[in-house]
Amino acid sequence: SMHDEINEVANIVKILSSQEMISDLEKLTGASGIIPLSNFKVDKTGFRFLHQMQPGGFLGAHVDHIRIDDKIHFLNSIFYLTEDSSLNNGGLTCLYDKTGFKKLVEIEPKPNRLLVFFHSSESFHSVSNLNNHSPLRNTIYMDYYINKEQITRQLNHRVVYLINTST
């Protein structure tokens, strides 16, 4: 039901914004004082963090916004809500070199997979074409911010973390 879906989205946003998640990200990255986007944009349902892509859709290579006030956007996370049936239907997350032209890696939108990657003005990413018979591609994203004094140390890591939560 719609009510269950609202709760599911809100719960995932809550987890991605939780102190436990922040602590894990701080351990992984060596950064401290990480702030989730949800701290800046209050939305109790979490629906502003839900991305839906229609069959036939795609998203070209782009970088996201860089800052909010004096906080620097330095990590992206994408949680895949897709159904099993959507595998092999396209909709892969693609990461590129700093030119935005050379594709380095493609990540399948496996159900319950969490993708975390460093974000900078050179971290181009896209979503490959979702084929016409695919179900909707549903993802929840959460961006993370740090104080700009921290940034120089962080961005030499070009590491991608993939956390598969499905049992």
PDB file of C-alpha atoms in Angstrom:
ATOM      1  CA  SER A   1       0.000   0.000   0.000  1.00  0.00           C
ATOM      2  CA  MET A   2       1.005   3.638  -0.398  1.00  0.00           C
ATOM      3  CA  HIS A   3       1.228   3.973   3.400  1.00  0.00           C
ATOM      4  CA  ASP A   4       3.706   1.076   3.617  1.00  0.00           C
ATOM      5  CA  GLU A   5       5.789   2.558   0.824  1.00  0.00           C
ATOM      6  CA  ILE A   6       5.927   5.920   2.613  1.00  0.00           C
ATOM      7  CA  ASN A   7       7.085   4.156   5.778  1.00  0.00           C
ATOM      8  CA  GLU A   8       9.696   2.123   3.889  1.00  0.00           C
ATOM      9  CA  VAL A   9      11.193   5.222   2.267  1.00  0.00           C
ATOM     10  CA  ALA A  10      11.154   7.155   5.560  1.00  0.00           C
ATOM     11  CA  ASN A  11      12.849   4.250   7.364  1.00  0.00           C
ATOM     12  CA  ILE A  12      15.636   3.931   4.786  1.00  0.00           C
ATOM     13  CA  VAL A  13      16.263   7.692   4.884  1.00  0.00           C
ATOM     14  CA  LYS A  14      16.397   7.438   8.683  1.00  0.00           C
ATOM     15  CA  ILE A  15      18.986   4.624   8.477  1.00  0.00           C
ATOM     16  CA  LEU A  16      21.099   6.473   5.887  1.00  0.00           C
ATOM     17  CA  SER A  17      21.045   9.534   8.172  1.00  0.00           C
ATOM     18  CA  SER A  18      21.571   7.638  11.423  1.00  0.00           C
ATOM     19  CA  GLN A  19      24.477   8.116  13.797  1.00  0.00           C
ATOM     20  CA  GLU A  20      25.424   4.479  13.208  1.00  0.00           C
ATOM     21  CA  MET A  21      25.688   5.071   9.455  1.00  0.00           C
ATOM     22  CA  ILE A  22      27.646   8.304   9.986  1.00  0.00           C
ATOM     23  CA  SER A  23      30.091   6.478  12.297  1.00  0.00           C
ATOM     24  CA  ASP A  24      30.593   3.734   9.704  1.00  0.00           C
ATOM     25  CA  LEU A  25      31.220   6.317   6.967  1.00  0.00           C
ATOM     26  CA  GLU A  26      33.670   8.161   9.205  1.00  0.00           C
ATOM     27  CA  LYS A  27      35.565   4.901   9.784  1.00  0.00           C
ATOM     28  CA  LEU A  28      35.576   4.076   6.051  1.00  0.00           C
ATOM     29  CA  THR A  29      36.708   7.520   4.907  1.00  0.00           C
ATOM     30  CA  GLY A  30      38.789   8.872   7.781  1.00  0.00           C
ATOM     31  CA  ALA A  31      36.647  12.030   7.746  1.00  0.00           C
ATOM     32  CA  SER A  32      35.015  13.401  10.869  1.00  0.00           C
ATOM     33  CA  GLY A  33      31.960  15.540  11.392  1.00  0.00           C
ATOM     34  CA  ILE A  34      30.005  14.076   8.458  1.00  0.00           C
ATOM     35  CA  ILE A  35      26.549  15.629   8.009  1.00  0.00           C
ATOM     36  CA  PRO A  36      23.784  13.918   5.986  1.00  0.00           C
ATOM     37  CA  LEU A  37      21.753  15.970   3.504  1.00  0.00           C
ATOM     38  CA  SER A  38      18.627  15.175   5.520  1.00  0.00           C
ATOM     39  CA  ASN A  39      19.965  17.503   8.246  1.00  0.00           C
ATOM     40  CA  PHE A  40      19.666  20.425   5.815  1.00  0.00           C
ATOM     41  CA  LYS A  41      16.437  19.462   4.066  1.00  0.00           C
ATOM     42  CA  VAL A  42      13.846  18.360   6.556  1.00  0.00           C
ATOM     43  CA  ASP A  43      11.234  16.092   5.011  1.00  0.00           C
ATOM     44  CA  LYS A  44       9.518  13.673   7.372  1.00  0.00           C
ATOM     45  CA  THR A  45       8.345  11.327   4.589  1.00  0.00           C
ATOM     46  CA  GLY A  46      11.776  11.101   2.966  1.00  0.00           C
ATOM     47  CA  PHE A  47      10.191  11.322  -0.487  1.00  0.00           C
ATOM     48  CA  ARG A  48      12.512  14.093  -1.662  1.00  0.00           C
ATOM     49  CA  PHE A  49      15.291  11.453  -1.495  1.00  0.00           C
ATOM     50  CA  LEU A  50      13.423   8.972  -3.702  1.00  0.00           C
ATOM     51  CA  HIS A  51      14.398   8.838  -7.389  1.00  0.00           C
ATOM     52  CA  GLN A  52      12.131   7.028  -9.823  1.00  0.00           C
ATOM     53  CA  MET A  53      13.155   6.296 -13.382  1.00  0.00           C
ATOM     54  CA  GLN A  54      10.586   5.289 -15.970  1.00  0.00           C
ATOM     55  CA  PRO A  55      11.184   2.479 -18.503  1.00  0.00           C
ATOM     56  CA  GLY A  56      13.195   3.916 -21.406  1.00  0.00           C
ATOM     57  CA  GLY A  57      14.760   6.554 -19.149  1.00  0.00           C
ATOM     58  CA  PHE A  58      18.423   7.386 -18.618  1.00  0.00           C
ATOM     59  CA  LEU A  59      20.491  10.061 -16.900  1.00  0.00           C
ATOM     60  CA  GLY A  60      23.540  11.477 -18.672  1.00  0.00           C
ATOM     61  CA  ALA A  61      26.965  11.895 -17.052  1.00  0.00           C
ATOM     62  CA  HIS A  62      26.894  14.734 -14.512  1.00  0.00           C
ATOM     63  CA  VAL A  63      28.341  15.916 -11.214  1.00  0.00           C
ATOM     64  CA  ASP A  64      26.096  17.032  -8.372  1.00  0.00           C
ATOM     65  CA  HIS A  65      26.059  20.359  -6.548  1.00  0.00           C
ATOM     66  CA  ILE A  66      29.245  20.977  -4.599  1.00  0.00           C
ATOM     67  CA  ARG A  67      28.287  22.740  -1.379  1.00  0.00           C
ATOM     68  CA  ILE A  68      25.634  23.926   1.025  1.00  0.00           C
ATOM     69  CA  ASP A  69      26.832  27.095   2.742  1.00  0.00           C
ATOM     70  CA  ASP A  70      30.392  26.284   3.856  1.00  0.00           C
ATOM     71  CA  LYS A  71      29.840  22.521   3.880  1.00  0.00           C
ATOM     72  CA  ILE A  72      31.307  20.484   1.025  1.00  0.00           C
ATOM     73  CA  HIS A  73      29.383  17.609  -0.587  1.00  0.00           C
ATOM     74  CA  PHE A  74      31.953  14.794  -0.474  1.00  0.00           C
ATOM     75  CA  LEU A  75      30.086  11.467  -0.508  1.00  0.00           C
ATOM     76  CA  ASN A  76      27.125  10.093  -2.443  1.00  0.00           C
ATOM     77  CA  SER A  77      25.084   7.075  -1.509  1.00  0.00           C
ATOM     78  CA  ILE A  78      22.472   5.274  -3.579  1.00  0.00           C
ATOM     79  CA  PHE A  79      20.234   2.573  -2.107  1.00  0.00           C
ATOM     80  CA  TYR A  80      18.556   0.379  -4.737  1.00  0.00           C
ATOM     81  CA  LEU A  81      14.899  -0.450  -4.087  1.00  0.00           C
ATOM     82  CA  THR A  82      14.567  -2.227  -7.418  1.00  0.00           C
ATOM     83  CA  GLU A  83      12.934  -5.626  -7.699  1.00  0.00           C
ATOM     84  CA  ASP A  84      14.898  -8.718  -8.764  1.00  0.00           C
ATOM     85  CA  SER A  85      12.995  -8.735 -12.035  1.00  0.00           C
ATOM     86  CA  SER A  86      14.653  -5.452 -13.029  1.00  0.00           C
ATOM     87  CA  LEU A  87      18.152  -6.963 -13.285  1.00  0.00           C
ATOM     88  CA  ASN A  88      19.496  -7.158 -16.845  1.00  0.00           C
ATOM     89  CA  ASN A  89      17.158  -4.338 -17.781  1.00  0.00           C
ATOM     90  CA  GLY A  90      19.775  -1.588 -17.783  1.00  0.00           C
ATOM     91  CA  GLY A  91      19.596   1.251 -15.291  1.00  0.00           C
ATOM     92  CA  LEU A  92      23.193   0.690 -14.148  1.00  0.00           C
ATOM     93  CA  THR A  93      25.007   3.388 -12.226  1.00  0.00           C
ATOM     94  CA  CYS A  94      28.129   4.319 -14.213  1.00  0.00           C
ATOM     95  CA  LEU A  95      31.157   6.110 -12.795  1.00  0.00           C
ATOM     96  CA  TYR A  96      33.548   8.009 -15.084  1.00  0.00           C
ATOM     97  CA  ASP A  97      37.028   9.487 -15.119  1.00  0.00           C
ATOM     98  CA  LYS A  98      37.424  13.214 -14.438  1.00  0.00           C
ATOM     99  CA  THR A  99      36.612  14.140 -18.056  1.00  0.00           C
ATOM    100  CA  GLY A 100      33.161  12.558 -17.799  1.00  0.00           C
ATOM    101  CA  PHE A 101      33.775  10.656 -21.055  1.00  0.00           C
ATOM    102  CA  LYS A 102      35.644   7.506 -20.081  1.00  0.00           C
ATOM    103  CA  LYS A 103      33.468   5.028 -18.198  1.00  0.00           C
ATOM    104  CA  LEU A 104      35.406   3.331 -15.384  1.00  0.00           C
ATOM    105  CA  VAL A 105      32.823   1.109 -13.721  1.00  0.00           C
ATOM    106  CA  GLU A 106      29.184   0.022 -13.971  1.00  0.00           C
ATOM    107  CA  ILE A 107      27.211  -0.956 -10.881  1.00  0.00           C
ATOM    108  CA  GLU A 108      24.155  -3.158 -11.207  1.00  0.00           C
ATOM    109  CA  PRO A 109      21.041  -1.930  -9.398  1.00  0.00           C
ATOM    110  CA  LYS A 110      20.700  -5.033  -7.231  1.00  0.00           C
ATOM    111  CA  PRO A 111      17.862  -4.949  -4.687  1.00  0.00           C
ATOM    112  CA  ASN A 112      18.959  -3.719  -1.219  1.00  0.00           C
ATOM    113  CA  ARG A 113      22.426  -2.765  -2.479  1.00  0.00           C
ATOM    114  CA  LEU A 114      23.969   0.398  -1.078  1.00  0.00           C
ATOM    115  CA  LEU A 115      26.543   2.162  -3.254  1.00  0.00           C
ATOM    116  CA  VAL A 116      28.760   4.802  -1.642  1.00  0.00           C
ATOM    117  CA  PHE A 117      31.255   6.841  -3.653  1.00  0.00           C
ATOM    118  CA  PHE A 118      33.347   9.951  -3.173  1.00  0.00           C
ATOM    119  CA  HIS A 119      31.960  13.106  -4.704  1.00  0.00           C
ATOM    120  CA  SER A 120      33.936  16.018  -6.133  1.00  0.00           C
ATOM    121  CA  SER A 121      33.700  18.445  -9.032  1.00  0.00           C
ATOM    122  CA  GLU A 122      35.212  15.623 -11.149  1.00  0.00           C
ATOM    123  CA  SER A 123      33.132  12.636 -10.028  1.00  0.00           C
ATOM    124  CA  PHE A 124      30.949  12.188 -13.087  1.00  0.00           C
ATOM    125  CA  HIS A 125      28.228   9.547 -12.838  1.00  0.00           C
ATOM    126  CA  SER A 126      25.227   8.508 -14.895  1.00  0.00           C
ATOM    127  CA  VAL A 127      22.436   5.968 -15.180  1.00  0.00           C
ATOM    128  CA  SER A 128      22.451   3.761 -18.279  1.00  0.00           C
ATOM    129  CA  ASN A 129      19.347   3.309 -20.392  1.00  0.00           C
ATOM    130  CA  LEU A 130      16.518   1.453 -18.658  1.00  0.00           C
ATOM    131  CA  ASN A 131      14.909  -0.815 -21.207  1.00  0.00           C
ATOM    132  CA  ASN A 132      11.295  -0.313 -22.235  1.00  0.00           C
ATOM    133  CA  HIS A 133       9.949  -3.418 -20.471  1.00  0.00           C
ATOM    134  CA  SER A 134      11.715  -2.775 -17.182  1.00  0.00           C
ATOM    135  CA  PRO A 135       9.840  -2.039 -13.962  1.00  0.00           C
ATOM    136  CA  LEU A 136      10.404   1.417 -12.452  1.00  0.00           C
ATOM    137  CA  ARG A 137      13.949   1.951 -11.194  1.00  0.00           C
ATOM    138  CA  ASN A 138      13.550   3.138  -7.598  1.00  0.00           C
ATOM    139  CA  THR A 139      16.495   4.427  -5.596  1.00  0.00           C
ATOM    140  CA  ILE A 140      16.965   6.461  -2.455  1.00  0.00           C
ATOM    141  CA  TYR A 141      19.945   8.768  -2.377  1.00  0.00           C
ATOM    142  CA  MET A 142      21.682  10.477   0.499  1.00  0.00           C
ATOM    143  CA  ASP A 143      24.516  12.955   0.120  1.00  0.00           C
ATOM    144  CA  TYR A 144      27.014  13.627   2.890  1.00  0.00           C
ATOM    145  CA  TYR A 145      28.891  16.822   3.725  1.00  0.00           C
ATOM    146  CA  ILE A 146      31.985  17.832   5.666  1.00  0.00           C
ATOM    147  CA  ASN A 147      33.694  21.092   6.598  1.00  0.00           C
ATOM    148  CA  LYS A 148      35.918  22.297   3.807  1.00  0.00           C
ATOM    149  CA  GLU A 149      39.068  22.152   5.990  1.00  0.00           C
ATOM    150  CA  GLN A 150      38.762  18.353   5.803  1.00  0.00           C
ATOM    151  CA  ILE A 151      38.542  18.132   2.063  1.00  0.00           C
ATOM    152  CA  THR A 152      42.162  18.039   0.875  1.00  0.00           C
ATOM    153  CA  ARG A 153      42.825  14.835   2.760  1.00  0.00           C
ATOM    154  CA  GLN A 154      39.729  13.081   1.475  1.00  0.00           C
ATOM    155  CA  LEU A 155      39.737  13.346  -2.252  1.00  0.00           C
ATOM    156  CA  ASN A 156      42.817  11.295  -3.033  1.00  0.00           C
ATOM    157  CA  HIS A 157      40.635   8.263  -2.196  1.00  0.00           C
ATOM    158  CA  ARG A 158      38.801   7.289  -5.373  1.00  0.00           C
ATOM    159  CA  VAL A 159      37.338   4.231  -3.712  1.00  0.00           C
ATOM    160  CA  VAL A 160      33.878   2.859  -4.270  1.00  0.00           C
ATOM    161  CA  TYR A 161      32.197   1.029  -1.418  1.00  0.00           C
ATOM    162  CA  LEU A 162      29.532  -1.495  -2.240  1.00  0.00           C
ATOM    163  CA  ILE A 163      27.560  -2.831   0.661  1.00  0.00           C
ATOM    164  CA  ASN A 164      25.142  -5.620  -0.154  1.00  0.00           C
ATOM    165  CA  THR A 165      22.503  -5.816   2.539  1.00  0.00           C
ATOM    166  CA  SER A 166      20.425  -8.581   1.008  1.00  0.00           C
ATOM    167  CA  THR A 167      20.695 -11.831   2.949  1.00  0.00           C
TER     168      THR A 167
END
